[in-house]
CSV table of C-alpha atoms in Angstrom, one decimal:
chain,number,residue,atom,x,y,z
A,1125,MET,CA,21.6,2.2,8.0
A,1126,ALA,CA,22.7,3.6,4.6
A,1127,TYR,CA,19.1,3.9,3.6
A,1128,LYS,CA,17.7,5.9,6.6
A,1129,ASN,CA,16.8,8.8,4.3
A,1130,LYS,CA,15.2,6.6,1.7
A,1131,THR,CA,11.5,6.4,1.8
A,1132,VAL,CA,9.3,3.4,0.8
A,1133,GLY,CA,5.5,3.5,0.3
A,1134,ILE,CA,3.5,0.3,0.2
A,1135,TYR,CA,0.2,0.0,-1.6
A,1136,THR,CA,-1.9,-2.9,-0.3
A,1137,LEU,CA,-4.9,-4.3,-2.2
A,1138,GLY,CA,-7.2,-7.2,-1.3
A,1139,CYS,CA,-7.5,-9.5,1.7
A,1140,LYS,CA,-6.2,-9.5,5.3
A,1141,VAL,CA,-3.5,-11.9,4.3
A,1142,ASN,CA,-2.1,-9.2,2.0
A,1143,GLN,CA,-2.3,-6.7,4.8
A,1144,TYR,CA,-0.3,-9.0,7.1
A,1145,GLU,CA,2.3,-9.7,4.4
A,1146,SER,CA,2.6,-6.0,3.6
A,1147,GLU,CA,3.3,-5.4,7.3
A,1148,ALA,CA,6.0,-8.1,7.3
A,1149,ILE,CA,7.6,-6.5,4.2
A,1150,SER,CA,7.4,-3.1,5.9
A,1151,GLU,CA,9.2,-4.4,9.0
A,1152,GLU,CA,11.9,-6.0,7.0
A,1153,LEU,CA,12.5,-2.8,5.1
A,1154,GLU,CA,12.7,-0.9,8.4
A,1155,ARG,CA,15.2,-3.4,9.7
A,1156,ARG,CA,17.4,-2.6,6.7
A,1157,GLY,CA,17.2,1.1,7.5
A,1158,PHE,CA,14.4,2.4,5.1
A,1159,SER,CA,11.7,4.8,6.3
A,1160,ILE,CA,8.2,3.6,5.6
A,1161,VAL,CA,5.8,6.4,4.7
A,1162,SER,CA,2.4,6.8,3.1
A,1163,PRO,CA,2.3,5.7,-0.5
A,1164,ALA,CA,0.5,8.9,-1.2
A,1165,CYS,CA,3.8,10.6,-0.7
A,1166,VAL,CA,6.5,11.1,-3.4
A,1167,CYS,CA,8.7,8.1,-2.4
A,1168,ASP,CA,12.1,6.7,-3.3
A,1169,ALA,CA,10.6,3.3,-3.8
A,1170,TYR,CA,7.1,1.7,-4.0
A,1171,VAL,CA,5.9,-1.8,-3.3
A,1172,ILE,CA,2.5,-2.6,-4.8
A,1173,ASN,CA,1.0,-5.8,-3.1
A,1174,THR,CA,-1.7,-6.8,-5.6
A,1175,CYS,CA,-5.0,-8.8,-5.6
A,1176,THR,CA,-6.4,-10.7,-8.5
A,1177,VAL,CA,-9.7,-12.1,-7.2
A,1178,THR,CA,-11.8,-10.1,-9.8
A,1179,ALA,CA,-11.2,-8.1,-13.0
A,1180,GLU,CA,-11.8,-5.0,-10.9
A,1181,SER,CA,-8.9,-6.0,-8.6
A,1182,ASP,CA,-6.6,-6.2,-11.6
A,1183,ARG,CA,-7.7,-2.8,-12.8
A,1184,LYS,CA,-7.0,-1.3,-9.4
A,1185,ALA,CA,-3.6,-2.9,-9.3
A,1186,ARG,CA,-2.6,-1.4,-12.7
A,1187,GLN,CA,-4.0,1.9,-11.5
A,1188,PHE,CA,-1.8,1.9,-8.3
A,1189,ILE,CA,1.3,0.8,-10.3
A,1190,ARG,CA,0.9,3.7,-12.7
A,1191,ARG,CA,0.1,6.1,-9.9
A,1192,ALA,CA,3.4,5.2,-8.2
A,1193,ILE,CA,5.4,5.6,-11.4
A,1194,GLY,CA,3.6,8.9,-12.0
A,1195,LYS,CA,4.6,10.3,-8.6
A,1196,ASN,CA,8.3,9.6,-9.2
A,1197,ALA,CA,9.5,8.2,-12.4
A,1198,ASN,CA,12.9,7.5,-10.8
A,1199,ALA,CA,11.5,5.5,-7.9
A,1200,ALA,CA,12.3,1.8,-7.5
A,1201,VAL,CA,9.0,0.0,-8.2
A,1202,VAL,CA,8.4,-3.6,-7.1
A,1203,VAL,CA,5.1,-5.3,-7.7
A,1204,THR,CA,4.1,-8.5,-5.7
A,1205,GLY,CA,1.0,-10.4,-4.7
A,1206,CYS,CA,-1.6,-12.5,-6.5
A,1207,MET,CA,-1.8,-10.5,-9.7
A,1208,ALA,CA,2.0,-10.7,-9.9
A,1209,GLN,CA,1.9,-14.4,-9.5
A,1210,ILE,CA,-0.7,-14.9,-12.2
A,1211,SER,CA,0.0,-12.1,-14.7
A,1212,ALA,CA,3.8,-11.4,-14.3
A,1213,ASP,CA,4.3,-10.7,-18.0
A,1214,GLU,CA,1.4,-8.2,-18.2
A,1215,ILE,CA,2.8,-6.3,-15.2
A,1216,ALA,CA,6.4,-6.4,-16.5
A,1217,ALA,CA,5.2,-4.7,-19.7
A,1218,ILE,CA,4.3,-1.6,-17.8
A,1219,GLU,CA,7.1,0.9,-18.3
A,1220,GLY,CA,8.7,1.8,-15.0
A,1221,VAL,CA,8.2,-1.4,-13.1
A,1222,ASP,CA,11.6,-2.8,-11.9
A,1223,ALA,CA,10.6,-6.1,-10.5
A,1224,VAL,CA,7.7,-8.5,-10.3
A,1225,VAL,CA,7.8,-10.8,-7.3
A,1226,GLY,CA,5.5,-13.8,-6.8
A,1227,ASN,CA,3.7,-14.8,-3.6
A,1228,ALA,CA,6.4,-17.4,-2.6
A,1229,ASP,CA,9.1,-14.7,-2.6
A,1230,LYS,CA,7.5,-11.7,-1.0
A,1231,MET,CA,10.1,-11.4,1.7
A,1232,SER,CA,12.8,-10.8,-0.9
A,1233,CYS,CA,11.2,-7.4,-1.8
A,1234,ALA,CA,13.4,-5.6,0.7
A,1235,GLU,CA,16.6,-7.1,-0.7
A,1236,ILE,CA,15.5,-6.3,-4.3
A,1237,ILE,CA,14.8,-2.7,-3.3
A,1238,GLU,CA,18.3,-2.5,-1.7
A,1239,ARG,CA,19.8,-3.8,-4.9
A,1240,LEU,CA,17.9,-1.3,-7.0
A,1241,PHE,CA,19.3,1.5,-4.9
A,1242,ALA,CA,22.8,0.2,-5.2
A,1243,ASN,CA,22.7,-0.5,-8.9
A,1244,GLY,CA,20.0,1.9,-10.2
A,1245,LYS,CA,16.7,1.2,-11.9
A,1246,ASN,CA,16.5,-1.8,-14.2
A,1247,GLU,CA,16.6,-1.4,-17.9
A,1248,LYS,CA,14.5,-4.5,-18.2
A,1249,THR,CA,11.9,-5.7,-15.6
A,1250,GLU,CA,13.2,-8.6,-13.5
A,1251,ILE,CA,10.6,-11.4,-12.8
A,1252,PHE,CA,10.9,-13.5,-9.6
A,1253,ILE,CA,8.2,-16.2,-9.8
A,1254,THR,CA,8.5,-19.5,-8.0
A,1255,ASP,CA,6.2,-22.4,-8.7
A,1256,ILE,CA,3.7,-21.8,-6.0
A,1257,LYS,CA,2.4,-25.4,-6.0
A,1258,SER,CA,5.7,-26.7,-4.7
A,1259,SER,CA,6.5,-23.8,-2.3
A,1260,PRO,CA,6.6,-24.2,1.5
A,1261,PHE,CA,5.0,-21.8,3.9
A,1262,GLU,CA,7.1,-18.6,3.5
A,1263,LYS,CA,8.6,-17.6,6.9
A,1264,MET,CA,7.5,-14.2,7.9
A,1265,ARG,CA,6.3,-12.7,11.2
A,1266,ILE,CA,5.4,-9.2,12.5
A,1267,GLY,CA,6.7,-7.6,15.7
A,1268,HIS,CA,4.3,-4.7,15.8
A,1269,PHE,CA,1.0,-3.6,14.3
A,1270,ASP,CA,-1.5,-1.1,15.4
A,1271,ARG,CA,-1.8,-1.6,19.1
A,1272,THR,CA,-5.6,-2.1,18.7
A,1273,ARG,CA,-5.6,-5.0,16.2
A,1274,ALA,CA,-3.0,-7.2,14.6
A,1275,TYR,CA,-3.4,-9.7,11.8
A,1276,VAL,CA,-1.5,-13.0,12.1
A,1277,LYS,CA,-1.3,-15.2,9.1
A,1278,ILE,CA,-1.6,-18.8,10.1
A,1279,GLU,CA,-2.2,-20.5,6.8
A,1280,ASP,CA,-1.7,-20.0,3.0
A,1281,GLY,CA,-3.2,-21.6,0.0
A,1282,CYS,CA,-6.4,-23.3,-1.0
A,1283,GLU,CA,-7.3,-26.6,-2.6
A,1284,SER,CA,-11.0,-26.2,-3.2
A,1285,ARG,CA,-10.9,-25.3,-6.9
A,1286,CYS,CA,-14.2,-23.5,-7.0
A,1287,THR,CA,-15.2,-22.9,-10.6
A,1288,TYR,CA,-15.1,-19.1,-10.4
A,1289,CYS,CA,-11.8,-18.7,-8.5
A,1290,ILE,CA,-8.2,-18.3,-9.6
A,1291,ILE,CA,-6.7,-18.0,-6.1
A,1292,PRO,CA,-5.4,-21.6,-5.9
A,1293,ASP,CA,-3.2,-20.8,-8.9
A,1294,ALA,CA,-2.0,-17.6,-7.2
A,1295,ARG,CA,-1.6,-19.1,-3.7
A,1296,GLY,CA,-0.9,-22.8,-4.2
A,1297,GLY,CA,-2.0,-25.6,-1.9
A,1298,ILE,CA,-2.7,-25.5,1.9
A,1299,ARG,CA,0.4,-24.7,4.0
A,1300,SER,CA,0.1,-24.0,7.7
A,1301,LYS,CA,2.4,-22.0,10.0
A,1302,PRO,CA,3.9,-24.3,12.7
A,1303,VAL,CA,1.9,-24.1,15.9
A,1304,GLU,CA,4.9,-22.8,18.0
A,1305,ASP,CA,5.6,-20.1,15.5
A,1306,VAL,CA,2.0,-18.9,15.8
A,1307,ILE,CA,2.1,-19.0,19.6
A,1308,SER,CA,5.4,-17.1,19.6
A,1309,GLU,CA,4.1,-14.4,17.3
A,1310,VAL,CA,0.7,-13.9,19.1
A,1311,THR,CA,2.5,-13.9,22.5
A,1312,ALA,CA,4.9,-11.2,21.3
A,1313,LEU,CA,2.1,-9.0,20.0
A,1314,THR,CA,0.1,-9.5,23.2
A,1315,ARG,CA,3.0,-8.4,25.3
A,1316,GLY,CA,3.5,-5.4,23.0
A,1317,GLY,CA,0.0,-4.3,24.0
A,1318,CYS,CA,-2.1,-5.5,21.1
A,1319,ARG,CA,-5.8,-5.9,22.3
A,1320,GLU,CA,-7.1,-8.0,19.4
A,1321,ILE,CA,-5.6,-10.7,17.2
A,1322,VAL,CA,-7.2,-11.6,13.9
A,1323,LEU,CA,-6.1,-15.1,12.7
A,1324,THR,CA,-6.1,-15.0,8.9
A,1325,GLY,CA,-5.4,-17.2,5.9
A,1326,ILE,CA,-6.6,-18.1,2.5
A,1327,GLU,CA,-8.6,-21.1,3.8
A,1328,THR,CA,-8.3,-20.5,7.6
A,1329,GLY,CA,-10.5,-23.4,8.6
A,1330,SER,CA,-8.1,-25.8,6.9
A,1331,TYR,CA,-5.3,-24.9,9.3
A,1332,GLY,CA,-3.3,-27.9,10.3
A,1333,LYS,CA,-4.4,-30.3,7.5
A,1334,ASP,CA,-0.8,-30.5,6.3
A,1335,LEU,CA,0.8,-30.6,9.8
A,1336,GLY,CA,-1.0,-33.8,11.0
A,1337,GLY,CA,-2.6,-34.3,14.4
A,1338,ILE,CA,-3.7,-30.7,14.9
A,1339,ASP,CA,-6.6,-28.5,13.6
A,1340,LEU,CA,-7.9,-25.0,14.0
A,1341,ALA,CA,-9.7,-25.7,17.3
A,1342,ASP,CA,-6.4,-27.1,18.8
A,1343,LEU,CA,-4.6,-23.9,17.8
A,1344,LEU,CA,-7.4,-21.7,19.3
A,1345,CYS,CA,-7.2,-23.6,22.6
A,1346,ARG,CA,-3.4,-23.0,22.7
A,1347,ILE,CA,-3.8,-19.3,22.0
A,1348,ASP,CA,-6.6,-19.0,24.6
A,1349,LYS,CA,-4.0,-20.0,27.3
A,1350,ILE,CA,-1.5,-17.2,26.4
A,1351,GLU,CA,-1.1,-14.9,29.4
A,1352,GLY,CA,-2.9,-11.5,28.9
A,1353,ILE,CA,-4.5,-12.5,25.6
A,1354,GLY,CA,-7.2,-10.2,24.5
A,1355,ARG,CA,-9.8,-10.8,21.8
A,1356,VAL,CA,-9.1,-13.4,19.1
A,1357,ARG,CA,-11.1,-13.0,15.9
A,1358,LEU,CA,-11.2,-15.6,13.1
A,1359,GLY,CA,-10.8,-14.8,9.4
A,1360,SER,CA,-13.1,-16.2,6.8
A,1361,LEU,CA,-14.4,-19.8,7.3
A,1362,ASP,CA,-16.0,-22.2,4.8
A,1363,PRO,CA,-19.4,-23.4,6.2
A,1364,SER,CA,-18.5,-27.0,5.4
A,1365,LEU,CA,-15.8,-26.9,8.0
A,1366,ILE,CA,-18.2,-26.0,10.9
A,1367,LYS,CA,-19.0,-29.2,12.7
A,1368,GLU,CA,-20.6,-29.7,16.2
A,1369,ASP,CA,-17.4,-31.0,17.8
A,1370,PHE,CA,-15.5,-27.9,16.5
A,1371,VAL,CA,-18.2,-25.5,17.7
A,1372,LYS,CA,-18.4,-27.1,21.2
A,1373,ARG,CA,-14.7,-26.8,21.7
A,1374,ILE,CA,-14.3,-23.2,20.6
A,1375,ALA,CA,-17.5,-22.1,22.5
A,1376,GLU,CA,-15.6,-22.6,25.7
A,1377,LEU,CA,-12.8,-20.2,24.9
A,1378,GLU,CA,-12.9,-16.8,26.7
A,1379,SER,CA,-10.8,-15.0,24.1
A,1380,LEU,CA,-12.7,-16.0,21.0
A,1381,ALA,CA,-14.8,-13.2,19.6
A,1382,PRO,CA,-18.4,-14.2,18.8
A,1383,HIS,CA,-18.2,-13.2,15.2
A,1384,PHE,CA,-17.7,-15.4,12.2
A,1385,HIS,CA,-17.2,-14.5,8.6
A,1386,LEU,CA,-18.7,-17.3,6.5
A,1387,SER,CA,-17.8,-17.4,2.8
A,1388,LEU,CA,-21.3,-18.3,1.6
A,1389,GLN,CA,-21.1,-17.1,-2.1
A,1390,SER,CA,-24.8,-18.1,-2.8
A,1391,GLY,CA,-27.9,-19.2,-1.1
A,1392,SER,CA,-29.0,-21.4,-4.1
A,1393,ASN,CA,-28.3,-25.1,-4.2
A,1394,ARG,CA,-28.1,-25.0,-7.9
A,1395,ILE,CA,-25.6,-22.2,-8.0
A,1396,LEU,CA,-23.5,-23.6,-5.2
A,1397,ALA,CA,-23.3,-26.9,-7.2
A,1398,LEU,CA,-22.2,-24.9,-10.3
A,1399,MET,CA,-19.6,-23.2,-8.2
A,1400,LYS,CA,-18.4,-26.5,-6.8
A,1401,ARG,CA,-18.7,-25.3,-3.3
A,1402,LYS,CA,-18.5,-28.1,-0.6
A,1403,TYR,CA,-22.0,-27.5,0.9
A,1404,ASN,CA,-25.5,-26.7,-0.1
A,1405,ALA,CA,-27.8,-24.0,1.3
A,1406,ARG,CA,-29.3,-26.3,4.0
A,1407,GLN,CA,-25.8,-27.3,5.3
A,1408,ALA,CA,-24.7,-23.6,5.3
A,1409,MET,CA,-27.8,-22.7,7.4
A,1410,ALA,CA,-27.1,-25.6,9.7
A,1411,ALA,CA,-23.6,-24.3,10.3
A,1412,ILE,CA,-25.1,-20.9,11.3
A,1413,GLU,CA,-27.7,-22.5,13.6
A,1414,LEU,CA,-25.0,-24.6,15.2
A,1415,LEU,CA,-22.9,-21.6,16.0
A,1416,ARG,CA,-26.0,-19.8,17.4
A,1417,LYS,CA,-26.8,-22.8,19.6
A,1418,TYR,CA,-23.5,-22.8,21.4
A,1419,ILE,CA,-22.3,-19.2,21.2
A,1420,PRO,CA,-24.5,-16.5,22.7
A,1421,ASN,CA,-25.0,-13.2,20.8
A,1422,VAL,CA,-22.9,-14.5,17.8
A,1423,LYS,CA,-22.9,-12.3,14.7
A,1424,PHE,CA,-22.2,-13.3,11.1
A,1425,THR,CA,-20.8,-11.6,8.1
A,1426,THR,CA,-20.4,-13.1,4.6
A,1427,ASP,CA,-19.3,-12.8,1.0
A,1428,ILE,CA,-21.8,-13.3,-1.9
A,1429,ILE,CA,-21.5,-13.4,-5.7
A,1430,VAL,CA,-24.5,-12.2,-7.7
A,1431,GLY,CA,-24.9,-12.9,-11.4
A,1432,PHE,CA,-23.0,-16.2,-11.5
A,1433,PRO,CA,-23.4,-17.9,-14.9
A,1434,GLN,CA,-26.9,-19.5,-15.3
A,1435,GLU,CA,-28.2,-17.8,-12.1
A,1436,SER,CA,-31.9,-17.5,-12.7
A,1437,GLU,CA,-34.3,-15.1,-11.1
A,1438,GLU,CA,-35.4,-17.9,-8.9
A,1439,ASN,CA,-31.9,-18.8,-7.9
A,1440,PHE,CA,-31.2,-15.2,-7.0
A,1441,GLY,CA,-34.4,-15.1,-5.0
A,1442,GLU,CA,-33.1,-18.1,-3.0
A,1443,THR,CA,-30.0,-16.1,-2.1
A,1444,VAL,CA,-32.1,-13.1,-1.1
A,1445,GLU,CA,-34.2,-15.3,1.3
A,1446,PHE,CA,-31.1,-16.9,2.7
A,1447,VAL,CA,-29.6,-13.5,3.6
A,1448,LYS,CA,-32.8,-12.6,5.4
A,1449,ALA,CA,-33.0,-15.9,7.3
A,1450,ALA,CA,-29.3,-16.0,8.2
A,1451,GLY,CA,-29.3,-12.4,9.6
A,1452,PHE,CA,-25.9,-11.3,8.3
A,1453,LEU,CA,-24.6,-8.2,10.0
A,1454,THR,CA,-22.8,-7.3,6.7
A,1455,ALA,CA,-22.4,-8.9,3.4
A,1456,HIS,CA,-19.6,-8.2,0.9
A,1457,ILE,CA,-21.6,-8.5,-2.3
A,1458,PHE,CA,-19.8,-8.7,-5.7
A,1459,PRO,CA,-21.0,-9.1,-9.2
A,1460,TYR,CA,-19.6,-12.2,-10.8
A,1461,SER,CA,-16.3,-11.5,-12.6
A,1462,LYS,CA,-14.8,-13.8,-15.3
A,1463,ARG,CA,-11.3,-15.0,-14.4
A,1464,LYS,CA,-9.3,-16.4,-17.3
A,1465,GLY,CA,-8.6,-20.1,-17.0
A,1466,THR,CA,-11.5,-20.9,-14.7
A,1467,PRO,CA,-14.4,-23.2,-15.7
A,1468,ALA,CA,-17.0,-20.5,-14.9
A,1469,ALA,CA,-15.5,-18.2,-17.5
A,1470,ILE,CA,-16.5,-20.4,-20.3
A,1471,MET,CA,-19.9,-21.6,-18.9
A,1472,GLN,CA,-23.0,-21.0,-20.9
A,1473,GLY,CA,-25.6,-18.5,-19.6
A,1474,GLN,CA,-23.4,-15.6,-18.7
A,1475,ILE,CA,-25.4,-12.8,-17.1
A,1476,SER,CA,-25.3,-9.2,-18.5
A,1477,LYS,CA,-23.5,-6.4,-16.7
A,1478,ASP,CA,-26.8,-4.5,-16.3
A,1479,GLU,CA,-28.5,-7.5,-14.7
A,1480,LYS,CA,-25.6,-8.2,-12.4
A,1481,SER,CA,-25.8,-4.5,-11.3
A,1482,ARG,CA,-29.5,-4.7,-10.7
A,1483,ARG,CA,-29.2,-7.8,-8.5
A,1484,LEU,CA,-26.3,-6.3,-6.7
A,1485,HIS,CA,-28.3,-3.2,-5.7
A,1486,LEU,CA,-31.3,-5.2,-4.8
A,1487,LEU,CA,-29.4,-7.5,-2.5
A,1488,GLU,CA,-27.5,-4.5,-1.0
A,1489,ALA,CA,-30.9,-3.0,0.0
A,1490,VAL,CA,-32.0,-6.3,1.6
A,1491,GLU,CA,-28.7,-6.5,3.5
A,1492,ALA,CA,-29.2,-3.0,4.7
A,1493,ASP,CA,-32.6,-3.8,6.1
A,1494,VAL,CA,-31.3,-6.9,7.9
A,1495,ARG,CA,-28.5,-4.9,9.4
A,1496,ARG,CA,-30.8,-2.1,10.6
A,1497,GLY,CA,-33.0,-4.8,12.3
A,1498,ILE,CA,-30.0,-6.2,14.1
A,1499,LEU,CA,-28.8,-2.8,15.3
A,1500,GLU,CA,-32.3,-1.7,16.5
A,1501,ALA,CA,-32.7,-5.0,18.4
A,1502,GLU,CA,-29.5,-4.2,20.3
A,1503,ILE,CA,-30.9,-0.8,21.4
A,1504,GLU,CA,-34.3,-2.2,22.3
A,1505,ARG,CA,-32.7,-4.8,24.6
A,1506,GLY,CA,-30.9,-2.0,26.4
A,1507,ASN,CA,-27.6,-3.8,25.7
A,1508,VAL,CA,-24.3,-2.6,27.2
A,1509,LYS,CA,-21.2,-4.1,25.6
A,1510,ASP,CA,-17.5,-3.6,25.8
A,1511,VAL,CA,-16.1,-1.6,22.9
A,1512,LEU,CA,-12.4,-1.6,21.8
A,1513,PHE,CA,-11.8,1.8,20.4
A,1514,GLU,CA,-9.7,2.2,17.2
A,1515,THR,CA,-10.0,5.7,15.8
A,1516,PHE,CA,-10.9,9.3,16.8
A,1517,SER,CA,-12.0,12.2,14.7
A,1518,ASP,CA,-14.0,15.4,15.2
A,1519,GLY,CA,-14.8,14.5,18.8
A,1520,VAL,CA,-16.0,11.0,18.1
A,1521,ALA,CA,-14.3,7.8,19.1
A,1522,VAL,CA,-15.0,4.7,16.9
A,1523,GLY,CA,-14.6,1.1,17.9
A,1524,HIS,CA,-16.0,-2.4,17.7
A,1525,THR,CA,-17.7,-4.8,20.1
A,1526,ALA,CA,-16.5,-8.4,20.3
A,1527,ASP,CA,-19.4,-9.4,18.0
A,1528,PHE,CA,-18.2,-6.8,15.5
A,1529,LEU,CA,-20.8,-4.0,15.9
A,1530,GLU,CA,-19.3,-0.7,14.9
A,1531,VAL,CA,-19.9,1.9,17.7
A,1532,HIS,CA,-19.5,5.7,17.7
A,1533,VAL,CA,-19.2,7.5,21.0
A,1534,PRO,CA,-18.7,11.3,21.7
A,1535,SER,CA,-15.3,11.8,23.4
A,1536,SER,CA,-13.1,14.7,24.4
A,1537,ARG,CA,-10.0,12.7,23.7
A,1538,PRO,CA,-8.8,9.7,21.6
A,1539,LEU,CA,-9.6,6.3,23.3
A,1540,HIS,CA,-7.2,4.4,21.0
A,1541,ALA,CA,-6.7,0.8,22.2
A,1542,GLU,CA,-8.9,1.3,25.3
A,1543,ILE,CA,-12.0,-0.7,26.2
A,1544,TYR,CA,-15.1,0.7,27.8
A,1545,PRO,CA,-18.6,-0.6,28.4
A,1546,ILE,CA,-21.0,1.3,26.1
A,1547,ARG,CA,-24.8,1.7,26.3
A,1548,PHE,CA,-26.4,1.8,22.8
A,1549,ILE,CA,-28.6,4.8,22.3
A,1550,SER,CA,-29.4,5.1,18.5
A,1551,THR,CA,-28.5,3.9,15.1
A,1552,ASP,CA,-28.4,5.2,11.5
A,1553,GLY,CA,-28.8,1.7,10.2
A,1554,ASN,CA,-25.1,1.2,9.7
A,1555,VAL,CA,-23.5,1.9,13.0
A,1556,LEU,CA,-24.5,2.2,16.7
A,1557,PHE,CA,-24.2,5.4,18.7
A,1558,GLY,CA,-23.7,5.2,22.4
A,1559,GLU,CA,-22.3,6.5,25.6
A,1560,ILE,CA,-20.0,5.2,28.3
A,1561,ALA,CA,-22.2,3.2,30.8
């Protein structure tokens, strides 16, 4: 416990997988005696867990690295994550960075920080990058998270090779966490009082492909049998993986939240083909209709890229119409971003920044109209739904229903990790306002 007075702040950028991995790093640091504090504090050490999905992600990563160094020039600074895996030399060139750690070695961050405290800051940045393509699933688990919701990483890597995406180079091929390890981790979190488990991965729907004889539905069935299990929510799914047999099996599970995040990317057949996605617009809509057929009150969220190379006004219009027809509760909409080394980066017909911005704002307005319609329908039907509360501020408790509706309720006290039936009264178009029924 020599480090009990040493503080570490962890900046986390990007996806739920990164959030899970940051928590695992945090717990390992705590086991070694360090105190984990907000990265906004002046800390003795910083870990920056980066994302590289877009150029903006890289910019934010550099910003956070420099912010950490600016807070304490003598702090130990370790940078890990997807940008570290892809652009190690670029990060190492930033003065003040002590170590750059790839995705296959994240759990070594605590040991590296220990060594930096023992020996002092490095004169030259150390780089720890393993060939991600030949790396096994890195063993990590979490013992505690927020009591409301915990992320559990069940899979890493992607083999899709979409033309715009650099993540397969940052994360490697599909590697699944062994079933018994997942069950053990989820059981421990449930016994610790966690009310919702979010299963996450880079390509979650591909879970088990490398294990043989098991798939995501099998895993969900096992988790559903855990004593005391609360809600189980799935991370992002590729529409091509949603088949009738899969949907029939998971529709029977009491624990599974009726909310699916589908990584659509575009509603245009032509653009989906240029992206090398594994489905067309008709197949993506069929997946949505299949889930609606078997799972009552199901809600959908999605990711969409606008301004992909060669996207015509007609192609963009097809995406707009798809968003309306699908009825997405929310859509994470991004302007296309060139990633060095990807086929899309050198495609003809690159769209201007101004045009990408125009399409982004137009689609955001459509998304907002769709969401308002969904929320108003909940009120008109007089729905009462269980809400798991997460935060409390200024006399208002905030939580989510199983189908991922955000609900605000006036309260005289925090309702953290409690579940109450809530009657919906009004909406501002983004969230629902209600009262305990």
